Coordinates of C-alpha atoms in Angstrom, one line a residue:
X135 CA -16.6 4.4 -16.6
X136 CA -20.3 3.8 -16.7
X137 CA -21.6 2.3 -13.7
X138 CA -21.8 -1.4 -14.5
X139 CA -23.4 -3.2 -12.2
X140 CA -21.9 -6.7 -12.0
X141 CA -23.7 -9.6 -10.5
X142 CA -23.7 -9.4 -6.6
X143 CA -21.9 -12.9 -6.0
X144 CA -19.2 -11.9 -8.2
X145 CA -18.8 -8.4 -6.4
X146 CA -18.2 -10.3 -3.6
X147 CA -16.0 -13.1 -5.1
X148 CA -13.7 -10.3 -6.3
X149 CA -13.5 -8.4 -3.1
X150 CA -12.5 -11.5 -1.5
X151 CA -10.2 -12.3 -3.9
X152 CA -8.6 -9.1 -3.8
X153 CA -8.6 -9.2 0.0
X154 CA -6.8 -12.3 0.3
X155 CA -4.3 -12.2 -2.9
X156 CA -3.3 -8.4 -1.9
X157 CA -3.1 -9.7 1.9
X158 CA -0.5 -12.6 0.8
X159 CA 1.3 -10.1 -1.8
X160 CA 1.9 -7.5 0.7
X161 CA 2.6 -9.8 3.6
X162 CA 5.8 -10.7 1.3
X163 CA 6.6 -7.2 0.6
X164 CA 6.2 -6.2 4.5
X165 CA 8.4 -9.3 5.4
X166 CA 11.4 -7.2 4.0
X167 CA 10.7 -3.9 5.8
X168 CA 10.4 -5.5 9.1
X169 CA 13.2 -7.9 8.6
X170 CA 15.3 -4.5 7.4
X171 CA 14.5 -2.8 11.0
X172 CA 15.4 -6.4 12.8
X173 CA 18.0 -8.4 11.0
X174 CA 19.3 -7.1 7.6
X175 CA 21.7 -4.6 9.1
X176 CA 23.7 -7.4 11.0
X177 CA 23.4 -10.1 8.6
X178 CA 23.9 -8.2 5.1
X179 CA 25.7 -5.2 6.3
X180 CA 27.9 -5.8 9.4
X181 CA 31.0 -3.6 8.4
X182 CA 28.9 -0.6 9.5
X183 CA 28.1 0.5 12.6
X184 CA 24.5 -0.1 13.7
X185 CA 22.9 3.3 13.0
X186 CA 24.3 3.4 9.4
X187 CA 23.9 -0.3 8.9
X188 CA 20.2 0.6 9.7
X189 CA 20.3 3.2 7.2
X190 CA 21.9 0.8 4.7
X191 CA 19.3 -1.7 5.1
X192 CA 16.5 0.8 4.8
X193 CA 18.1 1.8 1.7
X194 CA 17.6 -1.7 0.4
X195 CA 14.0 -1.5 1.4
X196 CA 13.9 1.8 -0.6
X197 CA 15.1 0.2 -3.5
X198 CA 12.0 -1.9 -3.9
X199 CA 10.0 1.3 -3.9
X200 CA 12.2 2.6 -6.5
X201 CA 11.5 -0.3 -8.7
X202 CA 7.6 0.1 -7.9
X203 CA 6.9 2.8 -10.7
X204 CA 8.6 0.3 -13.3
X205 CA 6.3 -2.4 -12.4
X206 CA 3.2 -0.3 -12.5
X207 CA 4.1 0.8 -15.8
X208 CA 4.8 -2.6 -16.9
X209 CA 1.6 -3.9 -15.7
X210 CA -0.5 -1.1 -15.8
X211 CA 0.0 -1.3 -19.9
X212 CA -1.0 -4.8 -20.0
X213 CA -3.5 -4.6 -17.4
X214 CA -5.4 -1.8 -19.6
X215 CA -4.6 -3.8 -22.9
X216 CA -5.5 -7.7 -22.2
X217 CA -7.1 -7.3 -18.6
X218 CA -7.0 -6.9 -15.3
X219 CA -7.1 -10.5 -13.8
X220 CA -4.1 -12.1 -15.9
X221 CA -1.9 -9.3 -14.4
X222 CA -2.8 -9.9 -10.8
X223 CA -2.0 -13.6 -11.5
X224 CA 1.3 -12.9 -12.9
X225 CA 2.3 -10.3 -10.2
X226 CA 1.5 -12.7 -7.3
X227 CA 3.5 -15.4 -8.9
X228 CA 6.4 -13.1 -9.1
X229 CA 5.9 -11.8 -5.8
X230 CA 6.0 -15.4 -4.0
X231 CA 9.2 -16.7 -5.7
X232 CA 11.3 -13.6 -5.1
X233 CA 10.2 -13.8 -1.4
X234 CA 11.1 -17.6 -1.2
X235 CA 14.2 -16.8 -2.6
X236 CA 15.3 -14.0 -0.3
X237 CA 14.8 -16.6 2.6
X238 CA 17.5 -18.7 0.9
X239 CA 19.9 -16.1 0.5
X240 CA 23.6 -16.4 1.9
X241 CA 24.6 -13.6 4.1
X242 CA 27.7 -11.4 4.2
X243 CA 29.5 -13.9 6.5
X244 CA 29.1 -16.6 3.6
X245 CA 29.7 -14.8 0.3
X246 CA 30.6 -11.3 1.2
X247 CA 29.5 -8.4 -0.9
X248 CA 27.3 -10.7 -3.1
X249 CA 24.9 -11.3 -0.2
X250 CA 23.8 -7.3 -0.3
X251 CA 23.9 -7.8 -4.1
X252 CA 21.5 -10.7 -4.3
X253 CA 19.3 -9.1 -1.7
X254 CA 18.9 -5.9 -3.5
X255 CA 18.2 -7.5 -6.7
X256 CA 15.4 -9.7 -5.3
X257 CA 14.0 -6.6 -3.7
X258 CA 13.7 -4.8 -7.2
X259 CA 11.7 -8.0 -8.2
X260 CA 9.4 -7.5 -5.3
X261 CA 8.9 -4.0 -6.3
X262 CA 8.2 -4.6 -9.8
X263 CA 5.3 -7.2 -8.6
X264 CA 3.8 -4.7 -6.1
X265 CA 4.0 -1.9 -8.3
X266 CA 1.7 -3.8 -10.8
X267 CA -0.5 -5.5 -7.7
X268 CA -2.2 -2.4 -6.3
X269 CA -3.9 -0.8 -9.3
X270 CA -5.3 -4.1 -10.4
X271 CA -6.4 -5.3 -7.0
X272 CA -8.0 -2.2 -6.4
X273 CA -9.8 -2.3 -10.2
X274 CA -10.9 -5.7 -9.9
X275 CA -13.3 -5.0 -7.2
X276 CA -14.2 -1.3 -8.0
X277 CA -15.2 -1.9 -11.5
X278 CA -17.1 -5.0 -10.4
X279 CA -18.9 -2.6 -7.7
X280 CA -22.0 -0.4 -8.3
X281 CA -21.2 3.2 -7.7
X282 CA -23.3 3.6 -4.5
X283 CA -21.4 1.0 -2.7
X284 CA -17.9 1.4 -4.4
X285 CA -16.1 3.2 -1.5
X286 CA -17.4 0.2 0.8
X287 CA -16.5 -2.7 -1.8
X288 CA -13.2 -1.5 -3.0
X289 CA -11.7 -0.7 0.4
X290 CA -11.7 -4.4 1.1
X291 CA -8.4 -4.6 -1.5
X292 CA -6.8 -2.2 1.2
X293 CA -8.0 -4.4 4.2
X294 CA -5.7 -7.1 2.3
X295 CA -2.6 -4.8 2.7
X296 CA -3.7 -4.4 6.3
X297 CA -3.7 -7.9 7.1
X298 CA -0.5 -8.5 4.9
X299 CA 1.4 -6.4 7.3
X300 CA -0.4 -8.3 10.6
X301 CA 0.6 -11.7 8.8
X302 CA 4.2 -10.5 8.3
X303 CA 4.6 -8.9 11.7
X304 CA 3.1 -12.0 13.4
X305 CA 5.1 -14.5 11.8
X306 CA 8.3 -12.3 12.7
X307 CA 7.0 -12.3 16.3
X308 CA 6.5 -15.9 16.3
X309 CA 9.9 -16.8 14.8
X310 CA 11.4 -14.5 17.5
X311 CA 9.3 -16.3 20.3
X312 CA 10.3 -19.7 19.3
X313 CA 13.8 -19.3 18.9
X314 CA 16.8 -18.2 20.6
X315 CA 18.4 -14.6 19.6
X316 CA 21.5 -16.4 18.1
X317 CA 19.4 -19.2 16.3
X318 CA 16.8 -16.3 14.9
X319 CA 19.8 -14.5 13.2
X320 CA 21.3 -18.0 12.2
X321 CA 18.3 -19.3 10.4
X322 CA 14.9 -18.5 12.2
X323 CA 14.5 -15.0 10.2
X324 CA 14.1 -17.1 7.0
X325 CA 11.1 -19.2 8.1
X326 CA 8.7 -16.3 7.3
X327 CA 10.2 -15.7 3.6
X328 CA 10.1 -19.5 2.7
X329 CA 6.6 -19.9 4.2
X330 CA 5.5 -17.3 1.8
X331 CA 5.5 -19.4 -1.1
X332 CA 2.6 -21.9 0.5
X333 CA 0.5 -18.9 1.2
X334 CA 1.2 -17.8 -2.9
X335 CA -0.2 -20.8 -4.1
X336 CA -3.1 -20.7 -1.9
X337 CA -4.0 -16.9 -3.3
X338 CA -3.3 -18.0 -6.7
X339 CA -6.1 -20.6 -6.6
X340 CA -8.3 -18.0 -5.3
X341 CA -7.3 -15.4 -7.8
X342 CA -7.8 -17.7 -10.7
X343 CA -11.5 -18.2 -10.0
X344 CA -12.5 -14.4 -10.5
X345 CA -14.1 -13.3 -13.9
X346 CA -12.6 -10.3 -15.4
X347 CA -14.3 -6.9 -14.4
X348 CA -17.8 -5.7 -16.4
X349 CA -16.0 -2.4 -17.2
X350 CA -13.0 -4.0 -18.9
X351 CA -15.4 -6.2 -20.7
X352 CA -17.3 -3.1 -21.8
X353 CA -14.3 -1.5 -22.7
X354 CA -13.2 -4.2 -25.0
X355 CA -16.3 -3.7 -27.4
X356 CA -15.1 -0.3 -28.0
X357 CA -12.9 1.3 -30.6
X358 CA -9.3 0.2 -29.9
X359 CA -6.9 3.3 -29.0
X360 CA -3.7 3.5 -30.7
X361 CA -1.7 5.4 -28.0
X362 CA -0.1 3.3 -25.3
X363 CA -2.2 3.6 -22.0
X364 CA 0.9 5.4 -20.4
X365 CA 0.8 8.1 -23.0
X366 CA -2.9 8.4 -23.0
X367 CA -3.3 8.9 -19.4
X368 CA -0.5 11.3 -19.2
X369 CA -2.0 13.4 -22.1
X370 CA -5.7 13.0 -20.9
X371 CA -5.4 12.9 -17.1
X372 CA -2.5 15.0 -15.9
X373 CA -4.3 16.6 -12.8
X374 CA -5.7 13.3 -11.8
X375 CA -2.0 11.7 -11.6
X376 CA -0.7 14.7 -9.7
X377 CA -3.6 14.5 -7.2
X378 CA -3.1 10.8 -6.9
X379 CA 0.6 11.4 -6.2
X380 CA -0.1 14.3 -3.6
X381 CA -2.9 12.4 -1.7
X382 CA -0.5 9.7 -1.3
X383 CA 2.3 11.7 0.3
X384 CA 0.7 11.6 3.9
X385 CA -0.7 7.8 3.3
X386 CA 2.4 6.3 2.4
X387 CA 4.9 8.5 4.1
X388 CA 3.3 8.4 7.6
X389 CA 2.5 4.6 7.1
X390 CA 6.1 3.5 6.9
X391 CA 7.2 5.7 9.3
X392 CA 4.7 4.0 12.0
X393 CA 5.2 0.6 10.5
X394 CA 9.0 0.3 9.9
X395 CA 10.9 3.3 11.4
X396 CA 8.9 2.9 14.8
X397 CA 10.8 -0.4 15.2
X398 CA 14.3 0.9 14.9
X399 CA 13.2 4.3 16.8
X400 CA 12.0 2.1 19.9
X401 CA 15.6 0.4 19.9
X402 CA 17.1 3.8 20.1
X403 CA 15.3 5.0 23.1
X404 CA 15.5 1.5 24.9
X405 CA 11.9 0.5 24.1
X406 CA 11.9 -3.5 23.1
X407 CA 10.8 -4.3 19.7
X408 CA 8.5 -6.9 20.7
X409 CA 6.3 -3.9 22.2
X410 CA 6.5 -2.3 19.3
X411 CA 5.8 -5.3 17.1
X412 CA 2.8 -6.2 19.4
X413 CA 1.1 -2.8 18.9
X414 CA 1.6 -2.8 15.3
X415 CA 0.0 -5.9 15.0
X416 CA -3.1 -4.9 17.1
X417 CA -3.3 -1.4 15.4
X418 CA -3.2 -2.8 12.0
X419 CA -5.7 -5.5 12.8
X420 CA -8.1 -3.3 14.1
X421 CA -7.7 -0.7 10.8
X422 CA -7.9 -3.8 8.5
X423 CA -11.7 -3.6 9.4
X424 CA -11.9 0.3 9.9
X425 CA -11.0 0.3 6.3
X426 CA -14.4 -0.6 5.0
X427 CA -16.0 1.6 7.4
X428 CA -14.3 4.6 6.1
X429 CA -15.2 3.6 2.7
X430 CA -18.8 3.3 3.4
X431 CA -18.5 6.7 4.9
X432 CA -17.2 8.0 1.8
X433 CA -20.0 6.5 0.0
X434 CA -22.3 8.8 2.1
X435 CA -20.5 12.1 2.6
X436 CA -17.9 11.8 -0.2
X437 CA -14.6 11.1 -0.7
X438 CA -12.7 14.1 -0.1
X439 CA -14.0 15.0 3.3
X440 CA -12.6 11.5 4.6
X441 CA -9.6 11.5 3.1
X442 CA -8.8 15.1 4.2
X443 CA -9.9 13.9 7.9
X444 CA -7.2 11.2 7.9
X445 CA -4.5 13.5 6.6
X446 CA -5.5 16.3 9.3
X447 CA -5.2 13.2 12.2
X448 CA -1.8 12.5 11.0
X449 CA -0.9 16.3 11.2
X450 CA -2.7 16.7 14.7
X451 CA -1.1 13.5 16.0
X452 CA 2.7 13.7 14.7
X453 CA 4.2 15.3 18.1
X454 CA 1.7 13.2 20.3
X455 CA 2.8 10.1 18.6
X456 CA 6.6 10.9 19.4
X457 CA 6.1 11.9 22.7
X458 CA 4.1 8.7 23.8
X459 CA 6.7 6.7 22.3
X460 CA 9.1 8.8 24.4
X461 CA 7.4 8.0 27.7
X462 CA 8.7 4.2 27.1
X463 CA 5.3 3.1 28.8
X464 CA 3.9 0.2 26.7
X465 CA 0.3 1.2 27.2
X466 CA 0.8 4.9 25.8
X467 CA 3.0 3.1 22.8
X468 CA 0.0 1.2 22.3
X469 CA -2.3 4.2 22.1
X470 CA 0.2 6.2 20.0
X471 CA 0.2 3.3 17.1
X472 CA -3.5 2.6 17.3
X473 CA -4.6 6.2 17.0
X474 CA -1.9 6.8 14.2
X475 CA -2.8 3.6 11.8
X476 CA -6.3 3.4 12.7
X477 CA -7.7 6.8 12.4
X478 CA -5.2 8.5 10.5
X479 CA -4.2 6.1 8.0
X480 CA -7.1 4.3 8.1
X481 CA -9.2 7.2 6.8
X482 CA -6.9 7.5 3.9
X483 CA -6.0 4.1 2.7
X484 CA -10.0 2.9 3.0
X485 CA -10.9 5.9 0.6
X486 CA -8.2 5.7 -1.5
X487 CA -9.3 2.7 -3.9
X488 CA -12.9 4.4 -4.8
X489 CA -11.4 7.9 -4.9
X490 CA -8.3 7.0 -7.4
X491 CA -10.5 4.8 -9.5
X492 CA -12.9 7.5 -10.0
X493 CA -10.6 10.1 -11.0
X494 CA -9.5 8.1 -14.4
X495 CA -11.4 6.8 -17.3
X496 CA -11.6 3.1 -17.5
X497 CA -9.5 2.5 -20.8
X498 CA -6.4 4.0 -18.8
X499 CA -7.4 3.4 -15.0
X500 CA -4.8 0.4 -14.3
X501 CA -2.2 2.8 -15.8
X502 CA -3.5 6.1 -14.1
X503 CA -3.7 4.2 -10.8
X504 CA -0.4 2.6 -11.0
X505 CA 1.4 6.0 -11.9
X506 CA 0.0 8.0 -9.3
X507 CA 0.2 5.4 -6.4
X508 CA 3.9 4.0 -7.4
X509 CA 5.7 7.4 -8.0
X510 CA 4.4 8.2 -4.3
X511 CA 5.8 5.0 -3.4
X512 CA 9.0 5.6 -4.8
X513 CA 9.7 9.2 -3.7
X514 CA 7.9 9.3 -0.4
X515 CA 7.1 5.8 0.9
X516 CA 10.7 4.3 0.1
X517 CA 12.6 7.3 1.6
X518 CA 10.5 8.4 4.9
X519 CA 12.3 5.9 7.2
X520 CA 15.7 6.8 5.6
X521 CA 15.1 10.5 6.0
X522 CA 13.6 10.0 9.6
X523 CA 16.7 8.2 10.7
X524 CA 18.8 10.7 9.2
X525 CA 16.8 13.3 11.2
X526 CA 17.4 11.4 14.5
X527 CA 21.0 10.9 13.8
X528 CA 21.2 14.8 13.2
X529 CA 19.1 16.1 16.1
X530 CA 18.9 13.1 18.5
X531 CA 15.6 14.1 19.1
X532 CA 11.7 13.3 17.6
X533 CA 10.7 16.7 17.1
X534 CA 12.3 17.0 13.2
X535 CA 10.7 13.6 12.6
X536 CA 7.5 14.9 13.9
X537 CA 7.9 18.2 11.8
X538 CA 8.3 15.9 9.0
X539 CA 5.1 14.4 9.6
X540 CA 3.1 17.6 9.5
X541 CA 4.9 18.8 6.2
X542 CA 3.8 15.6 4.5
X543 CA 0.1 15.7 6.2
X544 CA -0.2 19.3 4.8
X545 CA 0.8 18.4 1.2
X546 CA -2.2 15.7 1.1
X547 CA -4.4 18.1 2.5
X548 CA -4.0 20.7 0.0
X549 CA -3.6 18.0 -3.0
X550 CA -6.8 16.3 -1.9
X551 CA -8.7 19.8 -1.5
X552 CA -7.8 20.6 -5.1
X553 CA -9.9 17.4 -6.5
X554 CA -13.3 17.3 -7.5
X555 CA -15.4 15.3 -5.6
X556 CA -15.9 12.0 -7.5
X557 CA -18.6 10.2 -5.8
X558 CA -21.4 10.9 -8.0
X559 CA -23.8 10.4 -5.1
X560 CA -22.9 13.5 -3.5
X561 CA -22.2 15.6 -6.7
X562 CA -24.4 18.9 -6.6
X563 CA -24.5 18.9 -2.7
X564 CA -26.8 15.8 -2.0
X565 CA -28.6 15.2 -5.0
X566 CA -30.2 11.9 -5.5
X567 CA -28.2 9.0 -6.8
X568 CA -30.6 8.2 -9.5
X569 CA -30.0 12.2 -10.7
X570 CA -26.3 11.6 -10.6
X571 CA -26.2 8.6 -12.3
X572 CA -28.6 10.2 -15.3
X573 CA -26.3 13.0 -15.6
X574 CA -22.8 11.0 -15.9
X575 CA -24.2 8.6 -18.7
X576 CA -23.1 10.9 -21.5
X577 CA -19.7 11.5 -20.0
X578 CA -18.9 7.7 -19.8
X579 CA -17.4 7.6 -23.3
X580 CA -15.4 10.7 -23.1
X581 CA -12.1 11.5 -21.6
X582 CA -13.3 13.1 -18.4
X583 CA -11.2 12.4 -15.5
X584 CA -14.3 11.9 -13.6
X585 CA -16.1 8.2 -13.6
X586 CA -18.0 6.4 -11.5

């Protein structure tokens, strides 16, 4: 993709729209993960013992991840064919409606086995919606931004992911605070889900005001390709898909251990979930604003060094993370979560939008981003809490889970190390930006996996 520089006001508008839209959509998605750790095992799987019920609840959470590649394929196809903006509006509406319906579901005590069946069905719908959201949310910013600021601007789309988690965790913390334990299980847990429909309406108004990206408009003037974008990207960018997948192993796998499994682990070792929820809210809030800083750093020194640095931080912090949890000291638990999410996860997710965008040509960028991103979400993100819970049940200790984190970190280090440096500002060991951009212009119309 050529470096199409949009109007600066449009770049800022796109960044704000992506931030708020993704925050609301991921608020909906994270609500489920939080509820799976806190209440779904009791309300929808009461016939199991507590630990098995937790595994079953995380299993329904994983179903959403299984559906995400399907959403990526569907919305990636139409996002590459008819535009990024329309797909972002569609995914937001689907997610909002599904989330509200989860909040209205009857429980196992009311309708028996139909309760988990309906829960799983709506989780699939959520997964399809969020599978189509991420690639479009990233592209609506990165394709508006100039190459020398792409890391900074596109990271704001990820800030929305972080804020979405903060909103969901804060909503549950508030619901628990204003209700008794009995009333929270009876109806209090539903409030954050139902309120989501109002937030969806606000996000919809914001997204309807943004323009289609300059890169997509430029692509529309080119001769049409007959091959579907999915087949086109698999044929022309197989290495880029594998790199994106591998790069996400530590990022997504670690994040769902930090964000969801840590809640159930805290209960197992006798630490109040409120302590962990508070630490997660603070950590994710700081991470949300650290992401653009890491994105800006990748504009200066390259995507690979920043991303690999985050993966190495996850590796180094794996054992200390659980050791600090095992201390049962609230201050040390705050430290464990803060370092894990702000430094380790933050460096990877803040760099990811620009890095992944630059791996694919614009004509297949939506499909390429969605495929690499969502396959990792399905295989690693959805199942990492289940694997961690099973390891805990098997060993009764945290060391196998820490070893699992180390393994995921190593996969990501090797994957990113195998990737080319995609930032044109640092190609050729520090060439001037103008020189790099001049060299890339002849490549803008070919099928090279690197574009700016």
